[in-house]
mmCIF file of C-alpha atoms in Angstrom:
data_model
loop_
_atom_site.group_PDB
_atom_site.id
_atom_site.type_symbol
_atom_site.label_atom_id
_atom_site.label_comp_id
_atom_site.label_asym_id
_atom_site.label_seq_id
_atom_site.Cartn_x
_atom_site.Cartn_y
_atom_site.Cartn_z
ATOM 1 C CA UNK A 1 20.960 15.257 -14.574
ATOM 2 C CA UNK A 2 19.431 12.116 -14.031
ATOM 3 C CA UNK A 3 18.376 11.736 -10.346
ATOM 4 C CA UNK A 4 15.006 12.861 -9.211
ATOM 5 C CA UNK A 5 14.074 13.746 -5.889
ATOM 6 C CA UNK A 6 11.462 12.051 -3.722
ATOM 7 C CA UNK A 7 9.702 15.741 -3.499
ATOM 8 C CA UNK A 8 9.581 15.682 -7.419
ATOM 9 C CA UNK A 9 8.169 12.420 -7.595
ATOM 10 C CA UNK A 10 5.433 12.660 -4.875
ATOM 11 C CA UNK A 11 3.812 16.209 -6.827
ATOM 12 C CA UNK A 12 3.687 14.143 -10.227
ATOM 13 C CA UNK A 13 1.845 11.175 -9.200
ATOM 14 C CA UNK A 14 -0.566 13.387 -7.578
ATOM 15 C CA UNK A 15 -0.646 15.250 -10.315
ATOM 16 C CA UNK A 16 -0.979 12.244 -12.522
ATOM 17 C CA UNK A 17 -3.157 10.372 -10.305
ATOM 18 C CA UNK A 18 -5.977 13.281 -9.778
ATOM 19 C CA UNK A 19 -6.023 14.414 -13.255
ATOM 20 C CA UNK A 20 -6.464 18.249 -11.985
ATOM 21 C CA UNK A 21 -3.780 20.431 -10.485
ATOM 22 C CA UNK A 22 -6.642 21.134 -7.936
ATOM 23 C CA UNK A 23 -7.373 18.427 -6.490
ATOM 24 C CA UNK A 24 -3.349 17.593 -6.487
ATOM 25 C CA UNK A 25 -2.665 21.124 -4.853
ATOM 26 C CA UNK A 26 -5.198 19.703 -2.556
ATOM 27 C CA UNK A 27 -4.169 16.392 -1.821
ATOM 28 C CA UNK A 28 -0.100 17.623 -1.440
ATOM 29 C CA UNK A 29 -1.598 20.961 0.921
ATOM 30 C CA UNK A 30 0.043 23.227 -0.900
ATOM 31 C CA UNK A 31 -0.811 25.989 -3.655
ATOM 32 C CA UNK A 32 -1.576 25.739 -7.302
ATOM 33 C CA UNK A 33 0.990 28.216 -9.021
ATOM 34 C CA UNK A 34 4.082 26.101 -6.997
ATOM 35 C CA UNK A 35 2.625 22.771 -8.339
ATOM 36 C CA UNK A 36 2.188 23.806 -11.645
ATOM 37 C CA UNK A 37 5.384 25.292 -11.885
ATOM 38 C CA UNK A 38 7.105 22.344 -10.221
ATOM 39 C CA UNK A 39 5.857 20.014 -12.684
ATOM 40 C CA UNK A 40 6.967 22.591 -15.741
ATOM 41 C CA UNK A 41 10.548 22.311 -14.378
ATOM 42 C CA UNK A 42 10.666 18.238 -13.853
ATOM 43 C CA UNK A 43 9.231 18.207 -17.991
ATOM 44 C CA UNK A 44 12.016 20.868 -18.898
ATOM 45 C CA UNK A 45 14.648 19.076 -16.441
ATOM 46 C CA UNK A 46 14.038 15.124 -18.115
ATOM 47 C CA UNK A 47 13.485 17.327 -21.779
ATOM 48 C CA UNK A 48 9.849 14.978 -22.021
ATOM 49 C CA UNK A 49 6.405 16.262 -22.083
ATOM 50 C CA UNK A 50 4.288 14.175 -19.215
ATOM 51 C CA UNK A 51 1.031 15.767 -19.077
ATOM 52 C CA UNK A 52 -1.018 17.459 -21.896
ATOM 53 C CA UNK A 53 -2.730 20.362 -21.161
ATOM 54 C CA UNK A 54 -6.091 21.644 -22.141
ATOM 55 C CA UNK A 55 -9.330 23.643 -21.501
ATOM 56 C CA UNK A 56 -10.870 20.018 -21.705
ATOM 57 C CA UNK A 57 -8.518 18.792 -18.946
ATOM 58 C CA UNK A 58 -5.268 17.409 -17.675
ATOM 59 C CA UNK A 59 -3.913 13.742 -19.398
ATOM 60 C CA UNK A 60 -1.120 11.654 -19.521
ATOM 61 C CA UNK A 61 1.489 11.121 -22.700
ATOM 62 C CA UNK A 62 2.846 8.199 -22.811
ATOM 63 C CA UNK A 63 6.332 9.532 -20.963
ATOM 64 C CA UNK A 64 3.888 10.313 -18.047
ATOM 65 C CA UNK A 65 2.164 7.339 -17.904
ATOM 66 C CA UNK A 66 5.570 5.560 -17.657
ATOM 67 C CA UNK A 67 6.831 8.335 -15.028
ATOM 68 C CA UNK A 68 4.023 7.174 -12.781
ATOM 69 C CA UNK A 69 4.360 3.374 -12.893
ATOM 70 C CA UNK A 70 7.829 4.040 -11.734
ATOM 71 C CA UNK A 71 7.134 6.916 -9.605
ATOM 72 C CA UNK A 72 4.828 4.515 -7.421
ATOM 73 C CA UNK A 73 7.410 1.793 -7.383
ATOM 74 C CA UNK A 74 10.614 4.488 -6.559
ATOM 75 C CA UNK A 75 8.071 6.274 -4.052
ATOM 76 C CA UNK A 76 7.167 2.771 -2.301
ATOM 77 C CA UNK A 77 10.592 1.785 -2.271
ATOM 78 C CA UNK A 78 11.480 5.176 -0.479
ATOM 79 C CA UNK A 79 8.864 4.275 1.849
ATOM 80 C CA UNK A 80 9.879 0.500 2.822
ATOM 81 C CA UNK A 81 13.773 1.858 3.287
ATOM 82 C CA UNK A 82 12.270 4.006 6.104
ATOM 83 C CA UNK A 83 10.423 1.589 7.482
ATOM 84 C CA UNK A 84 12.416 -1.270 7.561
ATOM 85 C CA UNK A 85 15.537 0.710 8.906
ATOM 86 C CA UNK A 86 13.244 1.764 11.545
ATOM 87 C CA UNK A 87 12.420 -1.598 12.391
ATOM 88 C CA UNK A 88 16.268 -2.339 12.160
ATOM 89 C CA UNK A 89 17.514 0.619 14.330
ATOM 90 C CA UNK A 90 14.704 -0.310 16.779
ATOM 91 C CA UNK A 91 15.307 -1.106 20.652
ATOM 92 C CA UNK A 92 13.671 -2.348 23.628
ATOM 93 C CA UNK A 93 12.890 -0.998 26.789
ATOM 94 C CA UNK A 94 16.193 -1.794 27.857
ATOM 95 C CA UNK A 95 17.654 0.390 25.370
ATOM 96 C CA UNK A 96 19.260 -3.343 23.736
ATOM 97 C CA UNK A 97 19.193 -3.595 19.544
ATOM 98 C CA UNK A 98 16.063 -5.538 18.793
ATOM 99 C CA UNK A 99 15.792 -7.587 15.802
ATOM 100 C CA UNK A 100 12.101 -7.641 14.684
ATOM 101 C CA UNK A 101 10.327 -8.908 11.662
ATOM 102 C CA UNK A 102 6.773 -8.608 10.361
ATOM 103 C CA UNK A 103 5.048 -11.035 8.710
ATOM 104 C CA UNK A 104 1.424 -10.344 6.616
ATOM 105 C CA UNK A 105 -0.883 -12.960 6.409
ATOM 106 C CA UNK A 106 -4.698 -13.120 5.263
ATOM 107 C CA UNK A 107 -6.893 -12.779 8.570
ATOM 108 C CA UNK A 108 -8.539 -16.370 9.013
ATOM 109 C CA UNK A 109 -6.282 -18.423 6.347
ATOM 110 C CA UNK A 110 -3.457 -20.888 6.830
ATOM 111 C CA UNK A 111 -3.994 -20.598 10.776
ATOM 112 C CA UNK A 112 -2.180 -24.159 11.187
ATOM 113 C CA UNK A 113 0.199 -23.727 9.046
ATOM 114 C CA UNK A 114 0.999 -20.156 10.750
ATOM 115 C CA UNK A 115 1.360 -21.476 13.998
ATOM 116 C CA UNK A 116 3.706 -24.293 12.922
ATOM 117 C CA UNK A 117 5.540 -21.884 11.366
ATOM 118 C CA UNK A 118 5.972 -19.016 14.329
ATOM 119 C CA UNK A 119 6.378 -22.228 16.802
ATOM 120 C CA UNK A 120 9.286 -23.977 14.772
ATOM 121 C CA UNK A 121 11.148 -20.559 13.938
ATOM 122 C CA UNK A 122 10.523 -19.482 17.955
ATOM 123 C CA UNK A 123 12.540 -22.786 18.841
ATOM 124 C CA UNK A 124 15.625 -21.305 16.281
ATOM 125 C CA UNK A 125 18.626 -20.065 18.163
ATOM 126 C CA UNK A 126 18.673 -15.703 17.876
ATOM 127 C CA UNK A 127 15.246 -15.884 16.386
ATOM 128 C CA UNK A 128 14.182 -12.409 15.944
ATOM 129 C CA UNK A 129 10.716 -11.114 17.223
ATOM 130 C CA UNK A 130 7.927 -11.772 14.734
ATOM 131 C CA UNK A 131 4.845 -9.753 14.633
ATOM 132 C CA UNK A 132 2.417 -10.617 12.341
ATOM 133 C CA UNK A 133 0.001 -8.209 10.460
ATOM 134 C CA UNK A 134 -3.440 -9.441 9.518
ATOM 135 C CA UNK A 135 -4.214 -8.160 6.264
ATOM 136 C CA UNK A 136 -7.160 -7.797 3.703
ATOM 137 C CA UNK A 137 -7.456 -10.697 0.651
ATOM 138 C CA UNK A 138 -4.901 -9.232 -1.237
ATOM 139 C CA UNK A 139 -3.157 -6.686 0.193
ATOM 140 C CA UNK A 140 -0.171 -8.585 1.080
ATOM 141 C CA UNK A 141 1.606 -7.412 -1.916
ATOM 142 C CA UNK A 142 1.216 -3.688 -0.922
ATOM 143 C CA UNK A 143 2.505 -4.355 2.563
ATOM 144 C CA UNK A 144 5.777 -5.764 1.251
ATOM 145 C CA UNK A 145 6.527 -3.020 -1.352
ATOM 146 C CA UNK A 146 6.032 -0.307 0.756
ATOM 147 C CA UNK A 147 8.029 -1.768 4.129
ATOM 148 C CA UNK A 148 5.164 -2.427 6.209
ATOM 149 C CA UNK A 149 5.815 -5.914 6.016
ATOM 150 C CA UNK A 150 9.128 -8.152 5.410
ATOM 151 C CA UNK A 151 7.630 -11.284 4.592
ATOM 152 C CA UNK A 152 4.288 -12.953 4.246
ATOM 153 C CA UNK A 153 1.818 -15.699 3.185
ATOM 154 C CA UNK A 154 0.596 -15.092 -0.295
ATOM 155 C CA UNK A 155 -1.849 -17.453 -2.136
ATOM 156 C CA UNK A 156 -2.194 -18.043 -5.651
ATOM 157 C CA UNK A 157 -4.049 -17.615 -7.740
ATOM 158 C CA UNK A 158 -5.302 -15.195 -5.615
ATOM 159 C CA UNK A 159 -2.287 -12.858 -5.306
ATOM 160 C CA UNK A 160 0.279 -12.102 -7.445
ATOM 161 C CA UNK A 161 3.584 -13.034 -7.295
ATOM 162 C CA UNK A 162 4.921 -10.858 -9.363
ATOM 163 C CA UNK A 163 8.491 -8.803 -8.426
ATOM 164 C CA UNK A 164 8.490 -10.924 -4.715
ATOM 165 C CA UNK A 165 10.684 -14.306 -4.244
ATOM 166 C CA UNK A 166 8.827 -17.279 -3.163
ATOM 167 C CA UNK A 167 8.726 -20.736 -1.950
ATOM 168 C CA UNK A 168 5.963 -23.047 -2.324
ATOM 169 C CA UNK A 169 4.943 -23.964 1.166
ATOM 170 C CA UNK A 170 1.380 -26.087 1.035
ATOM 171 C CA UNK A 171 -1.292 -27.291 -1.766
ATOM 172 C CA UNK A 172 -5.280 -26.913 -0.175
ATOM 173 C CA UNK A 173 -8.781 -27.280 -1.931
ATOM 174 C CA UNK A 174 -11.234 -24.514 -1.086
ATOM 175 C CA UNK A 175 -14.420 -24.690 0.442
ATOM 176 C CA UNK A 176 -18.060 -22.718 0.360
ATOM 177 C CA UNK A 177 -18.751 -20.855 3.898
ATOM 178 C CA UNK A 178 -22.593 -20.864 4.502
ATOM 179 C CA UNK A 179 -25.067 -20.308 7.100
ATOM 180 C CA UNK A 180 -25.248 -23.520 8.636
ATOM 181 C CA UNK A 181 -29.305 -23.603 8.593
ATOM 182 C CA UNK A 182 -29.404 -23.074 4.109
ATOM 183 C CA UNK A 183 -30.344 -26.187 2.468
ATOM 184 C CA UNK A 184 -27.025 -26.122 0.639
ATOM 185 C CA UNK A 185 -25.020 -26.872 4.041
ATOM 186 C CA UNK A 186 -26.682 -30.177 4.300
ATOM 187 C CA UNK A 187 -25.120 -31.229 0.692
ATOM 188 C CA UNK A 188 -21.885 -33.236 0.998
ATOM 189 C CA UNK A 189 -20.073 -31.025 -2.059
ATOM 190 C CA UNK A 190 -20.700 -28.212 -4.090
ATOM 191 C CA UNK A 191 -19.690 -26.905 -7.180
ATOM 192 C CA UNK A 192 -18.596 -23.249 -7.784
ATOM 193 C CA UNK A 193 -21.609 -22.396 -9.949
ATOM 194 C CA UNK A 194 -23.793 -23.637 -7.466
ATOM 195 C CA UNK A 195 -22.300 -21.135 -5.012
ATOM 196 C CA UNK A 196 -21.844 -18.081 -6.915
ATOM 197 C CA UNK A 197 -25.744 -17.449 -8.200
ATOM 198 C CA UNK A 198 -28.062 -18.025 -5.352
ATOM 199 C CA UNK A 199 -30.649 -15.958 -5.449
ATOM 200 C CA UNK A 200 -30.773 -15.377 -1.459
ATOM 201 C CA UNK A 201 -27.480 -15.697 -0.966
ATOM 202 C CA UNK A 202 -25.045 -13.617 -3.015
ATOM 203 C CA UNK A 203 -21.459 -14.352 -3.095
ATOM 204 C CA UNK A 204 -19.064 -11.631 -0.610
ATOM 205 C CA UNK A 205 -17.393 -9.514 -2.708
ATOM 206 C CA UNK A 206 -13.569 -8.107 -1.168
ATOM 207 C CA UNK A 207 -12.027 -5.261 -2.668
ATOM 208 C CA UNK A 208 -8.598 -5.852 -5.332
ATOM 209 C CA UNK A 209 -6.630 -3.013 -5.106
ATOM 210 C CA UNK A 210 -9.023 -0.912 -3.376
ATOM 211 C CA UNK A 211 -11.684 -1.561 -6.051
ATOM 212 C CA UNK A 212 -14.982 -3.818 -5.440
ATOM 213 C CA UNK A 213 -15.751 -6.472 -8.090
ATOM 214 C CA UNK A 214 -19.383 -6.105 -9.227
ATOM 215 C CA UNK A 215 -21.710 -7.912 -8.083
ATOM 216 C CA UNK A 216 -25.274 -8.061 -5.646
ATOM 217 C CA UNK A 217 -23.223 -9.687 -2.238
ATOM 218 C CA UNK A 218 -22.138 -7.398 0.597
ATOM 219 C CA UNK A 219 -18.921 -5.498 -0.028
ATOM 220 C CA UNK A 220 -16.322 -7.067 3.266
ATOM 221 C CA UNK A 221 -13.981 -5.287 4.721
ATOM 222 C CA UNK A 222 -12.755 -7.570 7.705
ATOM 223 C CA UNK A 223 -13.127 -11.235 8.533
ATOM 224 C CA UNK A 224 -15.459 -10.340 11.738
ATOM 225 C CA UNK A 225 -17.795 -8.448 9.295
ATOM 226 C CA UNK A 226 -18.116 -11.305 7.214
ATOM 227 C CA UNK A 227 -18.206 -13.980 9.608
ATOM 228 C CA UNK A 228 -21.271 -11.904 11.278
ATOM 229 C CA UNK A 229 -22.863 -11.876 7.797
ATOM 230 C CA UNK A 230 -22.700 -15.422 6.853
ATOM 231 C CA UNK A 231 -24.205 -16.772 10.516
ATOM 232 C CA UNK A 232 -26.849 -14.054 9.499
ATOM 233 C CA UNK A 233 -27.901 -15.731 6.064
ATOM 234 C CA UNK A 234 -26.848 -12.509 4.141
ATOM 235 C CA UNK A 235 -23.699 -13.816 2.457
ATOM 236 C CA UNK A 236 -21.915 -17.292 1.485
ATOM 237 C CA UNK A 237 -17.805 -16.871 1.145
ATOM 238 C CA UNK A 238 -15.205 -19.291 -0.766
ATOM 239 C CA UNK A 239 -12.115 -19.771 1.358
ATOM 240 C CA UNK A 240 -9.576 -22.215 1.356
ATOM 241 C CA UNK A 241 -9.882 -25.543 2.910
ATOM 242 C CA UNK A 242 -7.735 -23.923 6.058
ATOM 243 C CA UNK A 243 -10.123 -21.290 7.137
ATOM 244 C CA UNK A 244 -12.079 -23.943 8.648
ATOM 245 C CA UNK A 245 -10.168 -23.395 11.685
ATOM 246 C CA UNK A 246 -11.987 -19.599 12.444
ATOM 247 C CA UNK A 247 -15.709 -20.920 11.887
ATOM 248 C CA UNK A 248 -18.354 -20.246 14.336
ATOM 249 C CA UNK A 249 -21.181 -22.735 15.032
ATOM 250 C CA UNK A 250 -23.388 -20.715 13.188
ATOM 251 C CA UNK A 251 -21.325 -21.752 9.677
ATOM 252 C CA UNK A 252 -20.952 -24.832 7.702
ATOM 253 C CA UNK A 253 -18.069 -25.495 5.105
ATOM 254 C CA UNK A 254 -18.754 -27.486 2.569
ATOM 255 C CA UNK A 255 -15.975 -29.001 -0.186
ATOM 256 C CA UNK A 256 -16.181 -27.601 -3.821
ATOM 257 C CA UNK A 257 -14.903 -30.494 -6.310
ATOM 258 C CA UNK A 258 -14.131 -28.204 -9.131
ATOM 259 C CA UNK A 259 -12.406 -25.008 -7.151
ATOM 260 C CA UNK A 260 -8.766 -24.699 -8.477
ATOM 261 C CA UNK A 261 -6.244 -25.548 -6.241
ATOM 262 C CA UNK A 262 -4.939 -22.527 -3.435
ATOM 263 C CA UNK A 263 -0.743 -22.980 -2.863
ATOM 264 C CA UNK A 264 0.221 -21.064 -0.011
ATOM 265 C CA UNK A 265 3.825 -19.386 -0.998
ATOM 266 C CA UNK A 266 5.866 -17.549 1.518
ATOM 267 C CA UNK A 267 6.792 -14.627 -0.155
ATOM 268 C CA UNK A 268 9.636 -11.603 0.151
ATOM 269 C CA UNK A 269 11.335 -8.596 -1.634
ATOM 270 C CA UNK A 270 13.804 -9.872 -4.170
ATOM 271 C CA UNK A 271 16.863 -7.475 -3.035
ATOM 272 C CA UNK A 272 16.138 -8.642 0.804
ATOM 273 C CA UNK A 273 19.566 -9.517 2.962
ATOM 274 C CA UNK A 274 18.040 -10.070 6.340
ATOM 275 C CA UNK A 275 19.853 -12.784 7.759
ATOM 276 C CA UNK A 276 16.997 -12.917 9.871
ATOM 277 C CA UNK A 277 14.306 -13.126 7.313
ATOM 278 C CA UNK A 278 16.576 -16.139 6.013
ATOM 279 C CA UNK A 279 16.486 -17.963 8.940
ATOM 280 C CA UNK A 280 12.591 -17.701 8.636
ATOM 281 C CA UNK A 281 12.409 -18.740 5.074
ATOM 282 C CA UNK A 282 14.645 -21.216 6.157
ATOM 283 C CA UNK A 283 12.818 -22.731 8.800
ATOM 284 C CA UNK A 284 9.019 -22.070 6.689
ATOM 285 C CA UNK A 285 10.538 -24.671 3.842
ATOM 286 C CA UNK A 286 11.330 -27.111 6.447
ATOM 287 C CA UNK A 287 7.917 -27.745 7.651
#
C-alpha cells in the first residue's frame, strides 16, 4: 500500500528531526512504547529501514533522510490545503462568501511599490480582500508552503525561488542604514566592505531558516527592534534602496556602489488556480 497518513508522517519527522524517541514522545505528547512501535510498522509497511538504532543513538539511513524531506513538504502541503480552504469557505459578518487573499511581504521593503500594487488591484472589478502579512527577511517562502500566505514579494538573491512561480516586478540598488551622527553617514557612497567590519558598529545579523549567521552584530528579530538599534549607534543594516521610505530622523542611508542588484519578484505556489490570485498577478505585472 502506498498512501501514508498525515498521523504517520507527523511521528517520523519528529522522530527524525529530534534524533531521540524522547524528546519526539515529547514533542507529539504522547508515550514512548506507541511511538516506537508506530515507527516499526511505517519501516515494515514501505519494507525500508529509516532509522538505525543503537546504544550510541538514533540516525537516519538514507531512506529516512529522504522520508523527511518529503515528509516536511507532504506535511506543509497538508497544512496550506487547510488553510487556504479556510480562507476560501470564509464569510463575513453578513454570513456572504468572502473572497480573501494574503499577501507576505518583508516588513519595511518595497513600501511604494506595495501600495501601487494594493491601490491598482483595489480599483479591479470583484477584487478580493487582501491582507497582507509582514514577515521576517526570509520567511516568505515558509508562509507560502504551508498556506499562511497565497502570494508575496520575494527578493533575490535574498530568497529563494525555488518550487514558487514568479514574475519579475522591479530592479533596486541597496543601501547601508546608519546612525545618522557616525562619520560614515556624512560619506556620499560606501562600499560593502566598508560596512560589514566596523569595529563599533557590527553589521545586524537576521536569522535564515531559524538559524543566526555568525557574527559580533545584534541578532534582529523585527524591523522596530532594529530601527531602535541603529538610531542607538549599536548596529548598521543593508537594505534595499526602497526601505528608505520607513527611516526615522535618527538614520541616514547611504548608496553602496558595489552591492548586487535586489529584483523584487512576486511570487506563488506553482499548482495555484485562484482566479483571484490571477487577477493580482495580473494587475502586479502591469505596474
Amino acid at each position: 500500500m502506498d498512501a501514508l497518513e498525515t498521523r504517520e508522517l507527523r511521528y517520523f519527522v519528529a522522530v527524525a528531526e529530534e534524533l531521540h524517541f524522547g524528546r519526539a514522545a515529547e514533542r507529539l505528547g504522547m508515550a514512548q512504547p506507541p511511538l516506537s512501535r508506530a515507527i516499526q510498522q511505517l519501516e515494515r509497511r514501505l519494507g525500508v529501514r529509516l532509522l538505525e538504532r543503537d546504544r550510541r543513538g538514533v540516525a537516519l539511513t538514507g531512506a529516512g533522510e529522504m522520508l523527511l524531506q518529503e515528509g516536511r513538504a507532504a506535511l506543509d502541503a497538508a497544512t496550506a490545503a487547510v488553510r487556504r480552504t479556510r480562507r476560501a469557505g470564509g464569510a463575513d459578518e453578513t454570513g456572504s462568501s468572502r473572497n480573501r487573499l494574503v499577501l507576505a511581504v518583508k516588513a519595511g521593503s518595497s513600501h511604494e511599490l506595495l501600495h501601487k500594487i494594493l491601490d491598482a488591484y483595489a480599483a479591479e472589478p470583484g477584487a478580493a480582500e487582501v491582507e497582507v502579512l509582514p514577515s521576517g527577511t526570509c520567511e516568505q517562502g515558509e508562509m507560502l508552503r504551508d498556506g499562511r500566505a497565497d502570494v508575496a514579494l520575494m527578493h533575490a538573491p535574498f530568497n529563494s525561488l525555488v518550487g514558487f512561480d514568479n514574475e519579475e516586478l522591479m530592479t533596486e540598488g541597496q543601501i547601508a542604514i546608519l546612525p545618522a551622527g557616525h562619520p560614515l553617514a556624512a560619506r556620499g557612497s560606501l562600499t560593502v566592505a566598508e560596512v560589514t567590519d566596523v569595529p563599533d558598529l557590527p553589521l545586524a545579523r537576521w536569522a535564515r531558516d531559524g538559524v543566526y549567521p555568525p557574527g559580533p552584530g545584534p541578532e534582529i528579530r523585527d524591523q522596530t527592534q532594529l530601527a531602535q538599534l541603529i538610531a542607538l549607534g549599536r548596529t548598521v543594516a543593508v537594505f534595499p534602496e526602497s526601505a528608505r521610505a520607513w527611516l526615522w530622523a535618527e538614520h541616514t542611508a547611504v548608496p553602496l556602489t558595489d552591492a548586487s542588484p535586489v529584483v523584487t519578484h512576486i511570487a506563488w505556489p506553482a499548482h495555484s488556480r485562484s482566479l483571484a490570485l490571477a487577477a493580482l498577478i495580473r494587475t502586479a505585472t502591469r505596474l
